[in-house]
mmCIF file of C-alpha atoms in Angstrom:
data_model
loop_
_atom_site.group_PDB
_atom_site.id
_atom_site.type_symbol
_atom_site.label_atom_id
_atom_site.label_comp_id
_atom_site.label_asym_id
_atom_site.label_seq_id
_atom_site.Cartn_x
_atom_site.Cartn_y
_atom_site.Cartn_z
ATOM 1 C CA MET A 17 -23.427 16.351 1.515
ATOM 2 C CA VAL A 18 -21.572 13.228 0.431
ATOM 3 C CA ASP A 19 -23.017 9.905 1.609
ATOM 4 C CA TYR A 20 -19.695 8.253 2.441
ATOM 5 C CA ALA A 21 -21.271 4.961 3.529
ATOM 6 C CA ALA A 22 -22.972 4.630 0.146
ATOM 7 C CA ALA A 23 -19.735 5.603 -1.590
ATOM 8 C CA ARG A 24 -17.865 2.838 0.261
ATOM 9 C CA THR A 25 -20.453 0.254 -0.722
ATOM 10 C CA ASN A 26 -20.314 1.410 -4.326
ATOM 11 C CA MET A 27 -16.496 1.198 -4.289
ATOM 12 C CA VAL A 28 -16.616 -2.389 -3.092
ATOM 13 C CA GLU A 29 -19.349 -3.483 -5.484
ATOM 14 C CA SER A 30 -18.246 -1.544 -8.592
ATOM 15 C CA GLN A 31 -14.468 -1.256 -8.273
ATOM 16 C CA LEU A 32 -13.389 -4.304 -6.267
ATOM 17 C CA ARG A 33 -15.782 -7.220 -6.745
ATOM 18 C CA THR A 34 -15.902 -6.589 -10.495
ATOM 19 C CA ASN A 35 -12.093 -6.703 -10.649
ATOM 20 C CA ARG A 36 -11.450 -10.103 -9.057
ATOM 21 C CA VAL A 37 -11.199 -9.019 -5.454
ATOM 22 C CA TRP A 38 -12.933 -11.806 -3.555
ATOM 23 C CA ASP A 39 -11.233 -12.073 -0.143
ATOM 24 C CA GLN A 40 -14.066 -11.456 2.313
ATOM 25 C CA ARG A 41 -11.913 -10.044 5.135
ATOM 26 C CA LEU A 42 -10.372 -7.591 2.699
ATOM 27 C CA LEU A 43 -13.727 -6.534 1.263
ATOM 28 C CA GLU A 44 -15.069 -5.951 4.782
ATOM 29 C CA ALA A 45 -12.073 -3.763 5.580
ATOM 30 C CA PHE A 46 -12.665 -1.628 2.491
ATOM 31 C CA GLU A 47 -16.388 -1.348 3.189
ATOM 32 C CA THR A 48 -16.078 -0.366 6.840
ATOM 33 C CA LEU A 49 -12.975 1.844 6.980
ATOM 34 C CA PRO A 50 -13.681 5.544 6.290
ATOM 35 C CA ARG A 51 -11.318 6.244 3.407
ATOM 36 C CA GLU A 52 -12.302 9.909 3.572
ATOM 37 C CA ALA A 53 -10.561 10.146 6.970
ATOM 38 C CA PHE A 54 -7.210 9.500 5.290
ATOM 39 C CA VAL A 55 -7.213 12.241 2.649
ATOM 40 C CA PRO A 56 -6.877 16.039 2.936
ATOM 41 C CA GLU A 57 -10.184 17.659 3.887
ATOM 42 C CA LYS A 58 -10.543 19.486 0.571
ATOM 43 C CA ALA A 59 -10.267 16.176 -1.328
ATOM 44 C CA ARG A 60 -12.649 14.116 0.778
ATOM 45 C CA ARG A 61 -15.467 14.263 -1.743
ATOM 46 C CA PHE A 62 -13.142 12.452 -4.154
ATOM 47 C CA ALA A 63 -12.041 9.810 -1.627
ATOM 48 C CA TYR A 64 -13.776 6.929 -3.409
ATOM 49 C CA ILE A 65 -12.807 7.785 -6.973
ATOM 50 C CA ASP A 66 -11.523 4.827 -8.998
ATOM 51 C CA GLU A 67 -8.096 6.307 -9.677
ATOM 52 C CA ASP A 68 -5.034 7.450 -7.748
ATOM 53 C CA LEU A 69 -5.781 10.484 -5.573
ATOM 54 C CA ALA A 70 -3.216 13.223 -4.938
ATOM 55 C CA ILE A 71 -2.736 13.881 -1.209
ATOM 56 C CA GLY A 72 0.031 16.506 -1.463
ATOM 57 C CA GLN A 73 3.842 16.459 -1.333
ATOM 58 C CA ASN A 74 3.932 14.639 -4.715
ATOM 59 C CA ARG A 75 2.242 11.649 -3.104
ATOM 60 C CA HIS A 76 -0.905 9.715 -3.942
ATOM 61 C CA LEU A 77 -3.470 7.455 -2.341
ATOM 62 C CA MET A 78 -3.334 4.330 -4.484
ATOM 63 C CA GLU A 79 -6.352 3.453 -6.630
ATOM 64 C CA PRO A 80 -8.655 1.178 -4.559
ATOM 65 C CA MET A 81 -8.633 -1.689 -7.044
ATOM 66 C CA VAL A 82 -4.840 -1.753 -7.317
ATOM 67 C CA LEU A 83 -4.343 -1.581 -3.558
ATOM 68 C CA ALA A 84 -6.928 -4.294 -2.928
ATOM 69 C CA ARG A 85 -5.508 -6.687 -5.510
ATOM 70 C CA LEU A 86 -1.956 -6.198 -4.245
ATOM 71 C CA ILE A 87 -3.024 -6.885 -0.657
ATOM 72 C CA GLN A 88 -5.093 -9.887 -1.725
ATOM 73 C CA ALA A 89 -2.105 -11.353 -3.599
ATOM 74 C CA ALA A 90 0.006 -11.044 -0.435
ATOM 75 C CA ALA A 91 -2.319 -13.530 1.306
ATOM 76 C CA ILE A 92 -1.966 -11.897 4.728
ATOM 77 C CA GLY A 93 -2.591 -14.175 7.695
ATOM 78 C CA GLU A 94 -3.910 -13.164 11.094
ATOM 79 C CA GLU A 95 -0.511 -13.816 12.714
ATOM 80 C CA ASP A 96 1.543 -11.922 10.117
ATOM 81 C CA MET A 97 3.864 -8.968 10.695
ATOM 82 C CA VAL A 98 3.487 -6.451 7.860
ATOM 83 C CA LEU A 99 5.674 -3.543 6.708
ATOM 84 C CA ASP A 100 3.753 -0.764 4.938
ATOM 85 C CA LEU A 101 6.324 1.370 3.114
ATOM 86 C CA GLY A 102 5.133 4.801 2.027
ATOM 87 C CA CYS A 103 1.892 4.730 3.991
ATOM 88 C CA GLY A 104 1.061 8.352 3.191
ATOM 89 C CA LEU A 105 -1.822 9.425 5.423
ATOM 90 C CA GLY A 106 -2.372 5.908 6.736
ATOM 91 C CA TYR A 107 -5.229 4.357 4.746
ATOM 92 C CA SER A 108 -3.274 1.318 3.566
ATOM 93 C CA THR A 109 -2.044 0.840 7.141
ATOM 94 C CA ALA A 110 -5.616 0.768 8.427
ATOM 95 C CA VAL A 111 -6.614 -1.843 5.834
ATOM 96 C CA LEU A 112 -3.579 -3.996 6.590
ATOM 97 C CA ALA A 113 -4.233 -3.739 10.331
ATOM 98 C CA ARG A 114 -7.620 -5.385 9.806
ATOM 99 C CA LEU A 115 -5.877 -8.430 8.325
ATOM 100 C CA ALA A 116 -2.560 -8.832 10.159
ATOM 101 C CA ALA A 117 -1.347 -9.170 13.748
ATOM 102 C CA THR A 118 0.960 -6.149 13.560
ATOM 103 C CA VAL A 119 1.663 -3.422 11.001
ATOM 104 C CA VAL A 120 4.744 -1.225 10.951
ATOM 105 C CA ALA A 121 4.076 1.735 8.658
ATOM 106 C CA VAL A 122 6.991 3.822 7.396
ATOM 107 C CA GLU A 123 6.689 7.378 6.130
ATOM 108 C CA GLN A 124 9.424 9.946 5.594
ATOM 109 C CA ILE A 125 7.266 13.084 5.601
ATOM 110 C CA GLY A 126 6.860 14.244 9.175
ATOM 111 C CA GLU A 127 3.421 15.810 8.783
ATOM 112 C CA PHE A 128 2.169 12.604 7.143
ATOM 113 C CA VAL A 129 3.455 10.587 10.105
ATOM 114 C CA THR A 130 1.501 12.841 12.456
ATOM 115 C CA ALA A 131 -1.682 12.794 10.375
ATOM 116 C CA ALA A 132 -1.587 9.029 9.852
ATOM 117 C CA THR A 133 -1.037 8.409 13.558
ATOM 118 C CA GLN A 134 -3.952 10.681 14.475
ATOM 119 C CA ALA A 135 -6.279 8.993 11.972
ATOM 120 C CA LEU A 136 -5.383 5.512 13.217
ATOM 121 C CA ASP A 137 -5.803 6.601 16.843
ATOM 122 C CA ALA A 138 -9.219 8.088 16.066
ATOM 123 C CA LEU A 139 -10.335 4.697 14.727
ATOM 124 C CA GLU A 140 -8.815 2.945 17.754
ATOM 125 C CA ILE A 141 -6.505 0.869 15.582
ATOM 126 C CA THR A 142 -3.992 -0.359 18.138
ATOM 127 C CA ASN A 143 -1.994 -2.971 16.208
ATOM 128 C CA ALA A 144 -0.265 -0.497 13.882
ATOM 129 C CA VAL A 145 2.466 2.070 14.422
ATOM 130 C CA VAL A 146 3.741 4.792 12.064
ATOM 131 C CA VAL A 147 7.462 5.614 12.136
ATOM 132 C CA GLN A 148 9.507 8.200 10.276
ATOM 133 C CA GLU A 149 12.319 6.794 8.142
ATOM 134 C CA THR A 150 13.730 7.030 4.615
ATOM 135 C CA LEU A 151 11.457 4.842 2.516
ATOM 136 C CA THR A 152 14.211 3.224 0.485
ATOM 137 C CA LYS A 153 15.729 1.814 3.687
ATOM 138 C CA GLY A 154 12.624 0.020 4.896
ATOM 139 C CA TYR A 155 12.632 -0.555 8.655
ATOM 140 C CA ALA A 156 15.148 -3.214 9.641
ATOM 141 C CA LYS A 157 14.574 -2.709 13.392
ATOM 142 C CA GLN A 158 11.428 -4.845 13.303
ATOM 143 C CA ALA A 159 12.415 -7.223 10.487
ATOM 144 C CA PRO A 160 11.857 -9.844 9.291
ATOM 145 C CA TYR A 161 8.378 -9.234 7.881
ATOM 146 C CA ASP A 162 5.901 -11.767 6.554
ATOM 147 C CA VAL A 163 4.553 -9.185 4.097
ATOM 148 C CA ILE A 164 5.896 -5.909 2.688
ATOM 149 C CA LEU A 165 3.734 -3.464 0.728
ATOM 150 C CA LEU A 166 5.297 -0.596 -1.215
ATOM 151 C CA GLY A 167 2.700 2.142 -1.594
ATOM 152 C CA GLY A 168 3.513 3.284 -5.117
ATOM 153 C CA ALA A 169 5.333 2.306 -8.287
ATOM 154 C CA VAL A 170 9.063 1.591 -8.066
ATOM 155 C CA ALA A 171 11.788 1.110 -10.651
ATOM 156 C CA GLU A 172 13.274 -1.616 -8.468
ATOM 157 C CA VAL A 173 13.049 -3.013 -4.970
ATOM 158 C CA PRO A 174 16.280 -2.207 -3.107
ATOM 159 C CA GLN A 175 18.180 -5.205 -1.799
ATOM 160 C CA GLU A 176 18.040 -3.666 1.676
ATOM 161 C CA ILE A 177 14.250 -4.004 1.598
ATOM 162 C CA GLN A 178 14.290 -7.506 0.105
ATOM 163 C CA ASP A 179 16.573 -8.565 2.956
ATOM 164 C CA GLN A 180 13.852 -7.606 5.438
ATOM 165 C CA LEU A 181 11.521 -10.331 4.142
ATOM 166 C CA ALA A 182 11.086 -13.411 6.306
ATOM 167 C CA GLU A 183 11.512 -16.854 4.774
ATOM 168 C CA GLY A 184 8.276 -17.470 2.884
ATOM 169 C CA GLY A 185 7.590 -13.735 3.025
ATOM 170 C CA ARG A 186 5.721 -11.886 0.271
ATOM 171 C CA LEU A 187 6.353 -8.418 -1.136
ATOM 172 C CA VAL A 188 3.821 -6.625 -3.331
ATOM 173 C CA THR A 189 4.348 -3.495 -5.365
ATOM 174 C CA VAL A 190 4.026 -1.992 -8.828
ATOM 175 C CA LEU A 191 7.291 -2.462 -10.722
ATOM 176 C CA LEU A 192 8.150 -0.187 -13.641
ATOM 177 C CA ASP A 193 9.591 -1.796 -16.756
ATOM 178 C CA LYS A 194 12.260 -0.116 -18.881
ATOM 179 C CA ASP A 195 9.555 1.765 -20.794
ATOM 180 C CA GLY A 196 8.026 3.115 -17.584
ATOM 181 C CA LEU A 197 4.955 0.878 -17.689
ATOM 182 C CA GLY A 198 3.726 -0.413 -14.337
ATOM 183 C CA ARG A 199 3.250 -4.084 -13.546
ATOM 184 C CA ALA A 200 1.693 -5.098 -10.243
ATOM 185 C CA THR A 201 4.087 -7.740 -8.957
ATOM 186 C CA LEU A 202 4.195 -10.367 -6.227
ATOM 187 C CA MET A 203 7.656 -11.279 -4.932
ATOM 188 C CA ARG A 204 8.367 -14.157 -2.539
ATOM 189 C CA LYS A 205 11.408 -15.318 -0.589
ATOM 190 C CA ASP A 206 12.051 -19.059 -0.627
ATOM 191 C CA GLU A 207 15.276 -20.612 0.641
ATOM 192 C CA GLY A 208 16.791 -17.144 0.780
ATOM 193 C CA VAL A 209 16.033 -16.346 -2.868
ATOM 194 C CA VAL A 210 13.513 -13.663 -3.858
ATOM 195 C CA SER A 211 11.629 -14.222 -7.106
ATOM 196 C CA GLY A 212 8.614 -12.484 -8.589
ATOM 197 C CA ARG A 213 5.706 -12.778 -10.986
ATOM 198 C CA VAL A 214 3.553 -10.175 -12.690
ATOM 199 C CA LEU A 215 -0.072 -9.990 -11.565
ATOM 200 C CA PHE A 216 -1.594 -7.277 -13.779
ATOM 201 C CA ASP A 217 -0.859 -3.911 -15.403
ATOM 202 C CA ALA A 218 -1.169 -0.825 -13.198
ATOM 203 C CA ALA A 219 -0.615 2.855 -14.046
ATOM 204 C CA THR A 220 0.411 3.816 -10.510
ATOM 205 C CA PRO A 221 2.362 7.008 -9.687
ATOM 206 C CA VAL A 222 5.990 6.517 -8.704
ATOM 207 C CA LEU A 223 6.848 6.475 -5.010
ATOM 208 C CA PRO A 224 9.394 9.307 -4.548
ATOM 209 C CA GLY A 225 12.888 7.948 -4.028
ATOM 210 C CA PHE A 226 12.206 4.859 -6.118
ATOM 211 C CA GLU A 227 12.544 6.475 -9.543
ATOM 212 C CA ARG A 228 14.689 4.846 -12.210
ATOM 213 C CA LYS A 229 18.266 6.025 -11.852
ATOM 214 C CA ASP A 230 19.904 7.287 -15.040
ATOM 215 C CA GLY A 231 22.985 5.304 -16.012
ATOM 216 C CA PHE A 232 26.285 6.752 -17.036
ATOM 217 C CA VAL A 233 26.517 8.067 -20.577
ATOM 218 C CA PHE A 234 29.894 7.777 -22.293
#
């Protein structure tokens, strides 16, 4: 039998605190939310592993340290509206909901939408909603957002998603360079212009739909 409570504590102490995650609200979210409730049943014993965890459909639950540092960099306030793009089975949504006023989670796989909604309902998380939409389009119906999280590595952030940032809004993701190496990145919109800075290296799986597009060859 896995002691999930002990595993959560170990994740926080060994994976997060030792890797410059210091935000107390964020650490409390990671230590109290049952990560095992957001992975397929057969993978639950691996829920607290310190690497990306496959959840099916070519999708992954992001490594705890990477997710935590991205969320921390976004500096989410209690009044913020957050867009969680590619929420998978809903774990990132649950974490974000502990920090923000409202979370809109977008997932394009129908069975993931259902599973994420059920998991959030079971935990009585009432300030988050999961909707089905193409990930690369974001969710303009509820824009603008104070924070946008992309739940995987991307070759680029589509302009359509950047446009959904509020003034002063922050977007966090793992951007792939031309060699395919991942760089956790914080982007911010100021006076209508979005700029970014690299936070740290991250070997995060690509979010389907956000792969690098091959150029024309003449």
